[in-house]
Amino acid sequence: MIPDAGAAEPLGASVCNGGVNFAVYSRSATKVFVCVFDENDTEIARIALESQKGDVHFGFVDGVGPGTRYGLRAEGPYEPEKGFYFDPDKLLVDPRARRIDRRFVHHELLTARRGEGGDTATLVPKAIVVPGPDGHGNEQPLALKESGLIYEVNVRGFSKLHPDVPTHMRGTVAALGHKSVVDYFLKLGVDALELMPLAAFIDERHLPALGLKNAWGYNPVTFFAPDPALMPGGIDDLKKLTGIYRAHNIPIILDVVYNHSGESDIEGAVLSMKGLDARAYYRHEEHNGGCRLVNDTGCGNTLRCDFEAVQRLVVDSLRYWLEAGGVSGFRFDLAPVLGRGPGGFSPEAELLEAIRNDSALSRVILIAEPWDPGPGGYQLGRFGNRFAEWNDRYRDDVRGFWRGDPHKLGGLATRLAGSEDIFSREGDKPSRGVNFIAAHDGFTLRDLVTYEERHNLANGENNRDGHEHNLSWNNGVEGESEDPAIVRGRKNDVRALLATLFFSRGLLMLGQGDEFWRTQRGNNNAYAQDNEITWVDWDGADMELSGFVGELQRFRRAHRAIFSDRFLTGKPVAGACDVVWLNPEGEEMGEADWHQADASVLGMHLNIEGDEVLVWFNRGRLEIVAQNPSPKPGASWLAGISSALDEVHLTGRQVLLPPRSVLTLEQAQGGEHQKTQANADTQGRIELSVKGGERFLGGHFPPFAGETN
């Protein structure tokens, strides 16, 4: 291995000319070394990168190539109280490593002060030199369909217990490409998969002592290299998966964490960027004559996203997942960090602008989680129209309505209409909002109607962690119950919540397993439960409920009146009002109706381009007789989908709304369903009925593309 001058670009390890060029960014290191390891994990060479251009240390090493295992070491001052952690005994993972040979695991030596511990080489994963992308996976990113159903997936938890997936594939990205899984998503009508983080991560340092492991992956150490447990074949595993779903026109969105790293605070492990140049990679603030790490994330450190070198690291890694992995979009965890500088958050911050304007990234799906614990951390609606945003006000208003909170009709209507009060900038559309009722953070849908309090003792923090404000209800008994009436009531509530979600303007997100009654036993912060609490129980899955969700998606896709990407305003569109809000008497809602504190029923009469749909919402505990508005001459109202487990009766213009239910009706011309129509002008007692999830007129909707009956 003969070192040569090499080149400062590109950063990282690049295969070229019979060797590898190494280029490492560090503004404060006095010297950077590349350490080469053999198959026995023995360091066989330590090569100083003698060349330097600006803040980049670089050199070319002859005689090495793809498959070479290496790490970095850096010399410089060791003054943690001033933001310097240089320690040649700490082997460091290249921040631009494309692959590593094992998972990150905690050890006390990783946190030892300089001179107080031994060498960490045996404890730290080695980076593996890989060739550049081969060009496959460089297809145009897929767009998200207007019907916009995003399914949030934790790769390990979703597949760990899947009975049809071979044992060796369970818990990995490859499991999602198994035919049984693909067929399931096709049957459900999923428009996109959003995969929780895949980048290599480390457990939070307090977890090993508790016998716990991070189950979610929101604690990355590297931004390029995938976690070996999730993607043992490296980036090719993801490339294969995205190719499988591309054949069905289903984009893969990757959840990414560019707000902090797993190196944590001053007491945290030194694994990569902290040992190379913590002052450059992480935000610091003055403290007691020195400085300390800023903790805007609640995770011990904050990535310095207003610094050019970090911005480049983020953009380059995003492009790598796009070009080498074939993903079609990204969801940004704690996204305000990406837009925060010394003056606070700005939607025009340099990093956000770099992502928007990048020639490749400007074409992908971009989703922001628009809040973090830092100053000015709540930024819902401010990321601009290139980003969709998780809409927690949708979540809270819908939960509040179905929980029975007073004065919630207006909030429900606003969310159903697309949340124009939030997304009100020029060019905004309902698709700027990602509507959801449950996600990986918080209760599952089942737990939302089963627990009023969090039950997080298993997390080892005396039930102090997780949200206290859940807007949940338990239907009379805290926790699981064998009482058939309580179970039935809870399932009715979940069906009503799901129907509300699918009949709302905007993008939709469904958390894994919420479509078939998944529980986390009341744990609303299950990040540390890599066990049966987060592993999907396929044997206990309620596939009848899953089938109901598929019917909801079919109904949504069949009606532009529901999924159209225009805000509902109540104003005429092509000669007809796009929405009329109705009271139970079938009359347009008046001021007094909106301000009735205990009102339990709301009708939504949609009319878009001749497609008319009527949706009734009844959160009350009693049946309610509602009056449907008069249909067009020669037409009638026909029941579509009901969330209720009980039958729904439609007699003439009257409909009996079951308790805690959502019901849709479609307007059809007289000849369309001659044998079963209920004409609004009929004076007789023609009764039609529909049970929850069944479409009692015209049979079931046609299958989704790629799905067989």
XYZ file of C-alpha atoms in Angstrom:
709
model
C 0.000 0.000 0.000
C 1.743 3.104 -1.292
C 0.261 6.507 -0.434
C 0.203 9.231 -3.056
C -0.981 12.832 -3.200
C -4.497 11.949 -4.329
C -7.363 14.402 -4.791
C -9.612 16.447 -2.507
C -12.729 15.446 -4.458
C -14.925 13.539 -4.136
C -15.167 13.210 -0.371
C -15.116 9.710 1.095
C -13.478 6.592 -0.324
C -13.451 6.469 -4.139
C -12.206 3.539 -6.205
C -9.970 4.684 -9.043
C -6.739 3.903 -10.929
C -5.868 0.677 -9.150
C -6.427 1.992 -5.668
C -8.656 4.131 -3.490
C -8.668 7.882 -2.977
C -9.580 8.942 0.563
C -10.796 12.482 1.279
C -11.987 13.505 4.737
C -13.400 16.819 5.924
C -12.041 18.202 9.203
C -11.467 21.853 9.930
C -9.703 21.354 13.275
C -7.755 18.080 13.001
C -3.984 18.418 12.829
C -3.692 15.063 11.074
C -6.070 12.400 9.740
C -5.153 8.737 9.233
C -6.738 5.924 7.225
C -6.416 2.570 9.016
C -6.753 -0.598 6.924
C -7.933 -3.867 8.529
C -7.674 -7.464 7.400
C -10.371 -10.147 7.580
C -9.355 -10.908 11.186
C -10.050 -7.314 12.224
C -6.339 -6.617 12.642
C -5.040 -3.185 11.703
C -2.466 -3.842 8.991
C -1.732 -0.290 7.876
C -2.080 3.242 9.203
C -1.657 5.833 6.480
C -1.512 9.568 7.117
C -3.445 11.720 4.668
C -0.620 14.155 4.093
C -2.278 16.319 1.457
C -4.674 19.077 2.437
C -6.802 21.494 0.451
C -8.773 23.877 2.599
C -10.335 21.709 5.298
C -10.110 18.451 3.336
C -7.388 15.901 4.188
C -6.760 13.480 1.336
C -4.497 10.868 -0.182
C -4.472 8.033 -2.714
C -3.632 4.506 -1.532
C -2.437 2.007 -4.125
C -3.154 -1.706 -3.872
C -6.544 -1.533 -2.156
C -9.989 -1.615 -3.702
C -13.613 -2.674 -3.273
C -14.089 -4.750 -0.141
C -11.256 -3.085 1.767
C -12.207 -2.534 5.403
C -11.019 0.703 6.942
C -11.497 3.289 9.656
C -10.232 6.775 10.423
C -8.269 8.322 13.261
C -7.708 12.014 13.882
C -5.202 14.005 15.909
C -5.891 17.373 17.460
C -6.796 18.972 20.796
C -8.832 17.091 23.372
C -10.997 19.648 25.174
C -14.632 18.465 25.279
C -15.602 21.597 27.215
C -14.530 23.547 24.123
C -15.983 21.119 21.592
C -12.837 19.137 20.723
C -12.787 15.324 21.120
C -9.672 14.340 19.161
C -8.263 11.033 20.382
C -6.095 8.759 18.176
C -7.213 5.771 20.271
C -10.746 6.235 18.953
C -11.312 4.522 15.627
C -13.846 6.543 13.646
C -16.300 5.561 10.940
C -15.994 7.686 7.820
C -19.123 9.918 7.718
C -19.293 9.111 4.007
C -18.907 5.346 4.334
C -21.323 3.565 1.983
C -21.293 0.324 3.930
C -20.145 -0.975 7.320
C -19.363 -4.517 8.393
C -21.422 -4.724 11.599
C -23.853 -2.832 13.779
C -22.860 -0.179 16.289
C -22.776 -1.484 19.872
C -22.140 0.460 23.066
C -19.052 -0.076 25.221
C -17.607 2.031 28.024
C -14.375 2.588 26.046
C -16.337 4.502 23.412
C -17.129 7.197 25.975
C -13.787 7.156 27.848
C -11.832 10.387 28.026
C -8.561 10.568 26.152
C -5.822 8.669 27.963
C -8.279 6.868 30.249
C -9.227 3.973 27.992
C -7.767 1.658 25.404
C -8.010 1.504 21.643
C -11.563 1.132 20.306
C -10.731 -0.546 16.992
C -12.208 -3.900 18.003
C -15.450 -2.215 19.098
C -16.211 -0.024 16.105
C -17.650 -1.153 12.756
C -15.272 -0.910 9.825
C -16.256 0.949 6.705
C -16.170 -1.128 3.528
C -14.946 0.378 0.281
C -17.613 -0.016 -2.400
C -17.609 0.987 -6.060
C -19.742 3.895 -7.138
C -23.408 3.453 -8.166
C -23.763 1.325 -11.283
C -26.497 3.449 -12.754
C -29.349 1.044 -12.022
C -31.926 2.733 -9.843
C -31.364 6.070 -11.575
C -34.877 5.954 -12.987
C -37.106 8.952 -12.564
C -38.557 9.058 -9.045
C -42.201 8.062 -8.879
C -44.847 10.638 -8.036
C -47.473 10.129 -5.362
C -50.981 9.471 -6.667
C -53.716 11.972 -5.863
C -55.465 9.397 -3.681
C -52.289 9.624 -1.627
C -52.337 6.704 0.846
C -48.930 6.475 2.549
C -48.241 3.402 4.685
C -45.637 3.885 7.429
C -43.464 0.792 7.901
C -40.923 -0.245 10.502
C -39.046 -2.862 8.500
C -38.088 -5.065 11.431
C -41.324 -4.790 13.376
C -43.532 -5.356 10.339
C -41.812 -8.506 9.128
C -40.274 -10.121 12.217
C -43.250 -12.445 12.844
C -44.683 -12.586 9.323
C -45.660 -16.242 8.788
C -45.246 -16.217 4.997
C -41.812 -14.599 4.908
C -38.856 -17.018 5.131
C -37.116 -16.857 8.488
C -33.806 -15.599 7.072
C -35.557 -12.613 5.461
C -37.606 -11.524 8.446
C -36.601 -8.208 9.956
C -34.870 -7.043 6.777
C -35.710 -4.839 3.826
C -35.836 -7.941 1.640
C -38.895 -9.135 3.579
C -40.960 -6.277 2.174
C -40.270 -7.574 -1.318
C -41.707 -11.015 -0.580
C -44.712 -11.757 -2.794
C -47.096 -12.163 0.142
C -46.182 -8.705 1.459
C -46.400 -7.047 -1.949
C -49.778 -8.667 -2.585
C -51.001 -7.465 0.792
C -50.113 -3.849 0.038
C -51.725 -4.100 -3.393
C -54.922 -5.433 -1.855
C -54.909 -2.646 0.709
C -54.520 -0.022 -2.021
C -51.325 1.547 -0.720
C -50.021 4.417 -2.863
C -46.578 4.723 -1.215
C -44.505 3.011 1.452
C -42.717 5.203 3.978
C -39.879 3.208 5.533
C -38.680 4.223 8.966
C -34.904 4.937 9.096
C -32.508 2.502 7.444
C -29.201 4.304 8.132
C -26.832 2.573 10.575
C -27.730 3.542 14.135
C -26.785 2.852 17.743
C -28.911 2.204 20.815
C -29.278 5.121 23.207
C -26.618 4.584 25.850
C -29.033 3.986 28.746
C -30.796 1.107 26.985
C -28.295 -1.791 27.261
C -28.349 -1.664 31.070
C -32.136 -2.007 30.913
C -31.953 -4.953 28.535
C -33.566 -2.848 25.800
C -32.707 -2.038 22.185
C -33.703 0.733 19.828
C -36.486 -0.603 17.603
C -37.036 2.429 15.372
C -33.628 3.604 14.153
C -33.963 7.330 14.877
C -30.415 7.476 16.297
C -28.090 7.295 13.268
C -24.313 7.395 13.338
C -23.870 7.382 9.569
C -25.996 9.003 6.884
C -24.889 6.924 3.881
C -24.288 3.416 5.233
C -27.405 1.305 5.850
C -27.791 -0.648 9.060
C -26.362 -4.145 8.415
C -29.190 -5.851 10.306
C -31.829 -4.213 8.125
C -29.882 -4.381 4.855
C -27.238 -7.128 5.122
C -26.610 -6.853 1.386
C -25.999 -3.121 1.547
C -27.644 -0.606 -0.764
C -28.400 -3.352 -3.316
C -31.078 -4.680 -0.951
C -32.925 -1.390 -1.188
C -32.386 -1.152 -4.925
C -34.059 -4.542 -5.379
C -36.969 -3.544 -3.172
C -37.639 -0.248 -4.919
C -37.511 -2.081 -8.239
C -40.187 -4.531 -7.105
C -42.556 -1.763 -6.067
C -41.695 0.398 -9.056
C -43.251 -2.337 -11.199
C -46.529 -1.575 -9.391
C -46.037 2.210 -9.545
C -45.635 2.409 -5.755
C -42.916 4.844 -4.642
C -40.708 4.144 -1.642
C -40.232 7.101 0.716
C -37.345 6.925 3.190
C -37.558 8.428 6.674
C -34.266 10.260 7.299
C -32.738 11.809 10.425
C -30.601 14.891 9.795
C -31.241 16.612 13.097
C -28.855 14.743 15.424
C -26.594 11.720 15.571
C -26.171 8.797 17.930
C -22.955 10.300 19.342
C -25.219 12.134 21.796
C -23.964 14.727 24.297
C -20.582 15.407 25.917
C -20.790 12.015 27.668
C -21.740 10.156 24.506
C -19.732 7.756 22.375
C -17.050 9.042 19.998
C -17.692 7.115 16.799
C -17.471 9.382 13.770
C -18.150 13.097 13.317
C -17.564 13.950 16.974
C -14.018 12.593 16.772
C -13.308 14.174 13.388
C -14.502 17.699 14.153
C -17.420 18.127 16.550
C -17.281 21.917 16.267
C -17.872 21.690 12.520
C -20.565 19.006 12.450
C -22.613 19.918 15.538
C -24.076 23.156 16.824
C -22.471 24.583 19.962
C -23.268 27.496 22.254
C -21.121 29.447 24.677
C -21.067 28.053 28.191
C -18.882 28.787 31.244
C -16.042 30.221 29.211
C -16.141 27.365 26.736
C -18.962 25.840 24.732
C -21.424 22.999 24.879
C -23.469 21.014 22.410
C -26.849 22.510 21.558
C -29.699 20.078 22.235
C -32.621 21.255 20.101
C -33.569 17.638 19.449
C -33.788 16.140 22.925
C -31.164 13.601 21.818
C -27.984 15.245 23.124
C -26.721 17.061 20.041
C -27.945 18.978 17.007
C -26.556 18.752 13.501
C -25.129 22.075 12.286
C -27.386 22.399 9.262
C -26.522 26.060 8.700
C -22.876 25.111 7.965
C -21.795 24.466 4.374
C -19.924 21.205 5.025
C -22.944 19.717 6.799
C -25.308 20.918 4.091
C -23.187 19.149 1.515
C -23.111 15.983 3.642
C -26.915 15.984 3.823
C -27.515 16.687 0.136
C -24.917 14.162 -1.021
C -26.333 11.417 1.199
C -29.880 12.125 0.025
C -28.693 11.818 -3.562
C -26.993 8.530 -2.726
C -30.194 6.962 -1.359
C -32.022 8.301 -4.415
C -29.543 7.282 -7.107
C -28.097 4.079 -5.642
C -31.159 2.925 -3.709
C -33.905 4.023 -6.081
C -36.127 5.701 -3.496
C -38.620 8.297 -4.687
C -38.799 10.576 -1.676
C -37.858 11.434 1.873
C -39.589 12.209 5.145
C -37.468 14.494 7.353
C -37.546 13.794 11.076
C -37.654 16.936 13.295
C -37.390 19.012 10.129
C -37.159 22.520 11.701
C -33.520 21.697 12.550
C -32.766 21.726 8.821
C -34.034 25.299 8.611
C -32.682 26.737 11.862
C -29.765 29.145 12.036
C -28.590 31.721 14.598
C -31.677 33.819 13.881
C -34.118 30.928 14.240
C -36.090 28.947 11.679
C -36.536 30.127 8.103
C -38.284 28.241 5.290
C -35.693 29.824 2.984
C -32.741 28.459 4.983
C -29.759 27.398 2.878
C -30.164 23.660 3.391
C -33.879 23.664 2.588
C -33.161 25.743 -0.512
C -30.347 23.388 -1.509
C -32.738 20.438 -1.336
C -35.468 22.247 -3.272
C -33.078 23.419 -5.989
C -30.913 20.333 -6.407
C -31.277 18.937 -9.912
C -32.165 15.472 -8.601
C -33.840 16.168 -5.252
C -36.157 18.801 -6.702
C -38.077 15.969 -8.406
C -38.715 13.735 -5.396
C -41.459 13.507 -2.777
C -40.508 15.654 0.234
C -42.300 15.371 3.581
C -41.445 17.340 6.724
C -42.179 16.565 10.342
C -42.656 20.275 11.088
C -41.805 20.356 14.777
C -38.918 19.770 17.178
C -38.231 20.569 20.864
C -35.971 23.521 20.010
C -36.779 27.254 20.146
C -39.541 28.155 17.699
C -39.807 24.461 17.005
C -43.444 24.328 15.833
C -43.463 25.269 12.140
C -46.538 23.550 10.689
C -47.478 25.124 7.365
C -44.210 27.008 6.857
C -42.075 24.657 4.776
C -43.319 25.860 1.397
C -45.197 24.086 -1.334
C -42.373 21.690 -2.319
C -42.813 19.963 1.046
C -45.803 18.070 2.351
C -46.052 18.239 6.142
C -47.324 15.956 8.872
C -50.501 17.624 10.126
C -50.840 17.063 13.865
C -53.764 19.489 14.041
C -55.673 17.084 11.822
C -54.820 14.284 14.254
C -55.898 16.264 17.304
C -59.110 17.711 15.859
C -60.299 14.332 14.583
C -59.425 12.623 17.860
C -61.145 15.398 19.808
C -64.323 15.104 17.751
C -64.637 11.348 18.218
C -63.663 11.541 21.886
C -66.683 13.783 22.396
C -64.928 17.059 23.169
C -67.245 20.094 22.937
C -67.259 22.583 20.060
C -65.544 20.250 17.588
C -67.774 20.401 14.499
C -65.917 23.365 13.037
C -62.536 21.769 13.600
C -63.673 18.534 11.990
C -65.056 20.343 8.939
C -61.851 22.346 8.517
C -59.737 19.192 8.551
C -62.073 17.317 6.187
C -61.836 20.279 3.809
C -58.039 20.132 3.552
C -56.808 22.433 6.374
C -56.696 25.627 4.340
C -56.297 27.556 7.602
C -52.817 25.999 7.860
C -51.776 25.680 4.235
C -52.808 29.114 3.075
C -49.815 30.322 1.087
C -50.012 30.914 -2.645
C -49.852 27.599 -4.468
C -50.793 25.517 -1.436
C -53.144 22.573 -1.921
C -54.623 19.964 0.430
C -51.750 17.655 -0.561
C -49.442 19.928 1.435
C -50.844 18.185 4.483
C -50.285 14.571 5.488
C -53.396 13.645 7.451
C -52.967 10.971 10.089
C -54.618 9.850 13.307
C -51.838 7.581 14.574
C -48.160 7.113 13.701
C -45.102 5.403 15.156
C -45.020 8.099 17.857
C -47.920 7.656 20.263
C -50.744 5.152 20.567
C -51.779 2.762 17.833
C -55.385 3.225 16.685
C -56.485 0.283 18.807
C -54.724 1.649 21.874
C -56.211 5.092 21.218
C -59.675 3.712 22.012
C -58.445 1.316 24.735
C -56.241 3.421 27.008
C -56.712 6.874 28.497
C -53.241 6.877 30.069
C -49.862 5.815 28.721
C -48.523 2.476 29.965
C -44.777 2.781 29.382
C -43.270 1.004 32.391
C -41.509 -1.414 30.031
C -39.355 1.508 28.850
C -37.588 1.646 32.213
C -38.352 5.310 32.964
C -41.085 4.846 35.576
C -43.777 5.738 33.031
C -42.433 9.297 32.692
C -41.605 9.120 28.988
C -44.036 9.546 26.102
C -46.820 12.052 25.571
C -49.260 12.732 28.391
C -51.711 14.536 26.094
C -53.132 11.742 23.943
C -56.778 12.745 23.343
C -57.624 9.080 23.851
C -60.545 7.263 25.470
C -60.991 3.715 26.734
C -64.697 2.957 26.203
C -65.275 2.359 29.885
C -62.410 0.078 30.900
C -58.690 0.891 30.953
C -56.802 -1.665 28.904
C -57.799 -4.886 27.228
C -61.241 -6.316 27.898
C -63.047 -9.555 27.109
C -66.441 -7.875 27.344
C -67.943 -8.285 23.839
C -69.809 -4.981 24.075
C -66.641 -3.051 24.911
C -64.623 -4.759 22.178
C -67.391 -4.078 19.662
C -67.562 -0.430 20.718
C -63.820 -0.031 20.341
C -63.815 -1.576 16.879
C -66.701 0.669 15.863
C -64.655 3.663 16.995
C -61.585 2.582 15.024
C -63.692 2.051 11.909
C -65.185 5.520 12.290
C -61.723 7.048 12.721
C -60.454 5.248 9.630
C -63.454 6.319 7.566
C -62.929 9.922 8.648
C -59.315 9.730 7.491
C -60.175 8.320 4.071
C -62.926 10.869 3.439
C -60.644 13.858 4.071
C -58.916 16.108 1.546
C -55.127 15.811 1.557
C -52.601 13.010 1.691
C -53.281 10.143 4.110
C -50.898 8.202 6.308
C -51.660 4.888 7.956
C -49.396 3.413 10.620
C -48.444 -0.232 10.195
C -51.011 -2.613 11.586
C -53.564 0.071 12.389
C -55.660 -1.406 9.608
C -55.931 -4.733 11.426
C -56.220 -3.897 15.130
C -52.553 -3.845 16.240
C -51.765 -3.060 19.860
C -48.631 -1.955 21.723
C -50.319 -2.688 25.067
C -50.748 0.993 25.819
C -47.112 1.927 25.204
C -47.113 5.283 23.421
C -43.318 5.589 23.122
C -42.217 2.127 22.040
C -38.900 3.175 20.475
C -36.958 0.856 22.817
C -39.176 -2.219 22.450
C -37.528 -4.446 19.870
C -39.803 -7.286 20.942
C -43.416 -8.437 20.793
C -44.622 -4.963 21.783
C -43.629 -3.534 18.391
C -43.454 -6.704 16.304
C -46.647 -7.006 14.297
C -48.740 -9.954 15.493
C -49.920 -11.434 12.210
C -51.682 -14.343 13.894
C -53.872 -11.889 15.796
C -54.513 -9.573 12.848
C -58.157 -8.656 12.195
C -58.280 -9.158 8.441
C -61.946 -8.198 8.308
C -60.914 -4.732 9.469
C -58.091 -4.725 6.923
C -60.617 -5.565 4.213
C -62.736 -2.629 5.346
C -59.729 -0.327 4.916
C -59.253 -1.645 1.390
C -62.901 -0.836 0.655
C -62.416 2.683 2.017
C -59.485 3.213 -0.339
C -61.441 1.843 -3.292
C -64.325 4.171 -2.515
C -61.951 7.114 -2.143
C -60.263 6.390 -5.469
C -63.632 6.029 -7.191
C -64.786 9.513 -6.179
C -63.013 12.655 -7.259
C -65.400 14.469 -4.958
C -63.366 12.962 -2.102
C -59.742 12.896 -3.273
C -59.607 16.030 -5.471
C -56.595 18.162 -4.556
C -58.603 21.339 -4.042
C -59.670 22.888 -0.779
C -63.373 22.650 -0.015
C -64.682 26.197 0.236
C -68.470 26.022 -0.006
C -68.256 28.196 -3.105
C -69.561 27.305 -6.572
C -67.236 25.260 -8.759
C -68.476 24.735 -12.325
C -71.943 25.858 -11.281
C -72.318 23.837 -8.067
C -71.055 24.316 -4.521
C -68.137 21.987 -3.875
C -69.441 21.281 -0.356
C -72.534 21.975 1.702
C -72.287 21.234 5.423
C -75.527 19.805 6.780
C -77.241 19.466 10.139
C -79.298 16.306 10.888
C -82.395 17.935 9.382
C -80.646 18.048 6.020
C -80.363 21.825 6.133
C -77.230 23.836 5.553
C -75.393 24.461 8.807
C -76.047 27.873 10.303
C -74.104 29.888 12.842
C -76.026 28.404 15.750
C -75.374 24.859 14.499
C -71.621 25.405 14.398
C -71.564 26.762 17.945
C -73.667 24.024 19.535
C -71.227 22.583 22.077
C -72.600 19.045 22.206
C -73.517 18.663 18.535
C -72.763 15.117 17.439
C -73.794 14.930 13.767
C -72.336 16.570 10.677
C -73.217 15.976 7.044
C -70.805 16.707 4.185
C -72.455 16.979 0.756
C -69.732 16.967 -1.905
C -70.247 17.868 -5.550
C -67.200 17.959 -7.809
C -67.525 17.819 -11.577
C -70.842 15.998 -11.337
C -69.623 13.465 -8.771
C -71.933 13.776 -5.749
C -71.215 12.068 -2.445
C -72.897 12.560 0.913
C -71.007 11.652 4.093
C -72.633 11.584 7.534
C -70.589 11.629 10.754
C -72.339 10.632 13.985
C -70.154 10.632 17.092
C -73.123 10.230 19.424
C -73.862 7.162 21.521
C -77.407 6.954 20.124
C -78.956 6.345 16.724
C -79.851 9.534 14.899
C -82.399 10.005 12.120
C -80.844 12.239 9.464
C -82.578 13.811 6.505
C -80.735 13.581 3.205
C -80.915 16.597 0.902
C -83.107 16.338 -2.180
C -81.304 14.637 -5.056
C -81.431 15.836 -8.628
C -84.616 15.079 -10.577
C -84.714 11.418 -11.518
C -81.877 10.534 -9.146
C -81.727 8.919 -5.730
C -79.377 8.493 -2.809
C -77.805 5.053 -2.596
C -75.825 3.920 0.427
C -72.119 3.415 -0.235
C -69.944 2.455 2.744
C -70.776 2.419 6.430
C -68.222 2.174 9.219
C -70.831 0.714 11.571
C -70.839 -2.951 12.464
C -74.639 -2.683 12.662
C -76.909 -2.414 9.640
C -77.816 1.008 8.314
C -81.360 1.632 7.139
C -82.205 4.082 4.371
C -85.903 4.839 3.877
C -86.729 7.375 1.228
C -84.793 10.515 2.134
C -84.283 9.463 5.719
C -81.332 7.497 7.003
C -80.915 6.044 10.475
C -77.311 6.723 11.501
C -75.944 4.116 13.909
C -74.081 5.339 16.981
C -70.407 6.201 16.504
C -70.431 5.821 12.743
C -69.594 7.287 9.353
C -71.887 6.636 6.387
C -71.491 7.526 2.722
C -74.230 7.828 0.114
C -73.848 8.266 -3.614
C -76.250 9.927 -5.991
C -77.298 7.764 -8.927
C -79.621 8.360 -11.838
C -82.859 6.405 -11.974
C -81.789 3.697 -14.395
C -78.479 2.846 -12.783
C -79.793 0.542 -10.036
C -83.384 -0.131 -11.040
C -83.856 -3.159 -8.842
C -82.569 -1.602 -5.648
C -82.915 2.149 -5.977
C -84.653 4.202 -3.309
C -86.009 7.225 -5.134
C -86.169 10.319 -2.968
C -89.645 11.118 -4.272
C -91.028 7.668 -3.518
C -93.833 7.749 -0.950
C -93.601 4.035 -0.184
C -91.501 2.360 2.495
C -88.643 1.029 0.377
C -85.878 0.058 2.809
C -82.271 -0.636 1.914
C -79.564 -1.693 4.313
C -75.805 -1.977 4.421
C -73.501 -3.536 7.009
C -70.179 -2.005 7.898
C -67.594 -2.317 5.161
C -70.039 -3.835 2.683
C -71.110 -2.081 -0.441
C -74.698 -3.213 -0.768
C -75.318 -1.774 -4.236
C -73.401 -2.694 -7.348
C -71.113 -5.235 -5.691
C -67.553 -4.553 -4.619
C -65.279 -2.026 -6.255
C -62.902 -3.280 -8.953
C -59.515 -4.541 -7.759
C -56.501 -2.243 -7.588
C -53.924 -2.387 -10.360
C -51.830 -5.504 -9.926
C -54.321 -7.130 -7.549
C -56.299 -10.229 -8.388
C -59.785 -10.944 -7.113
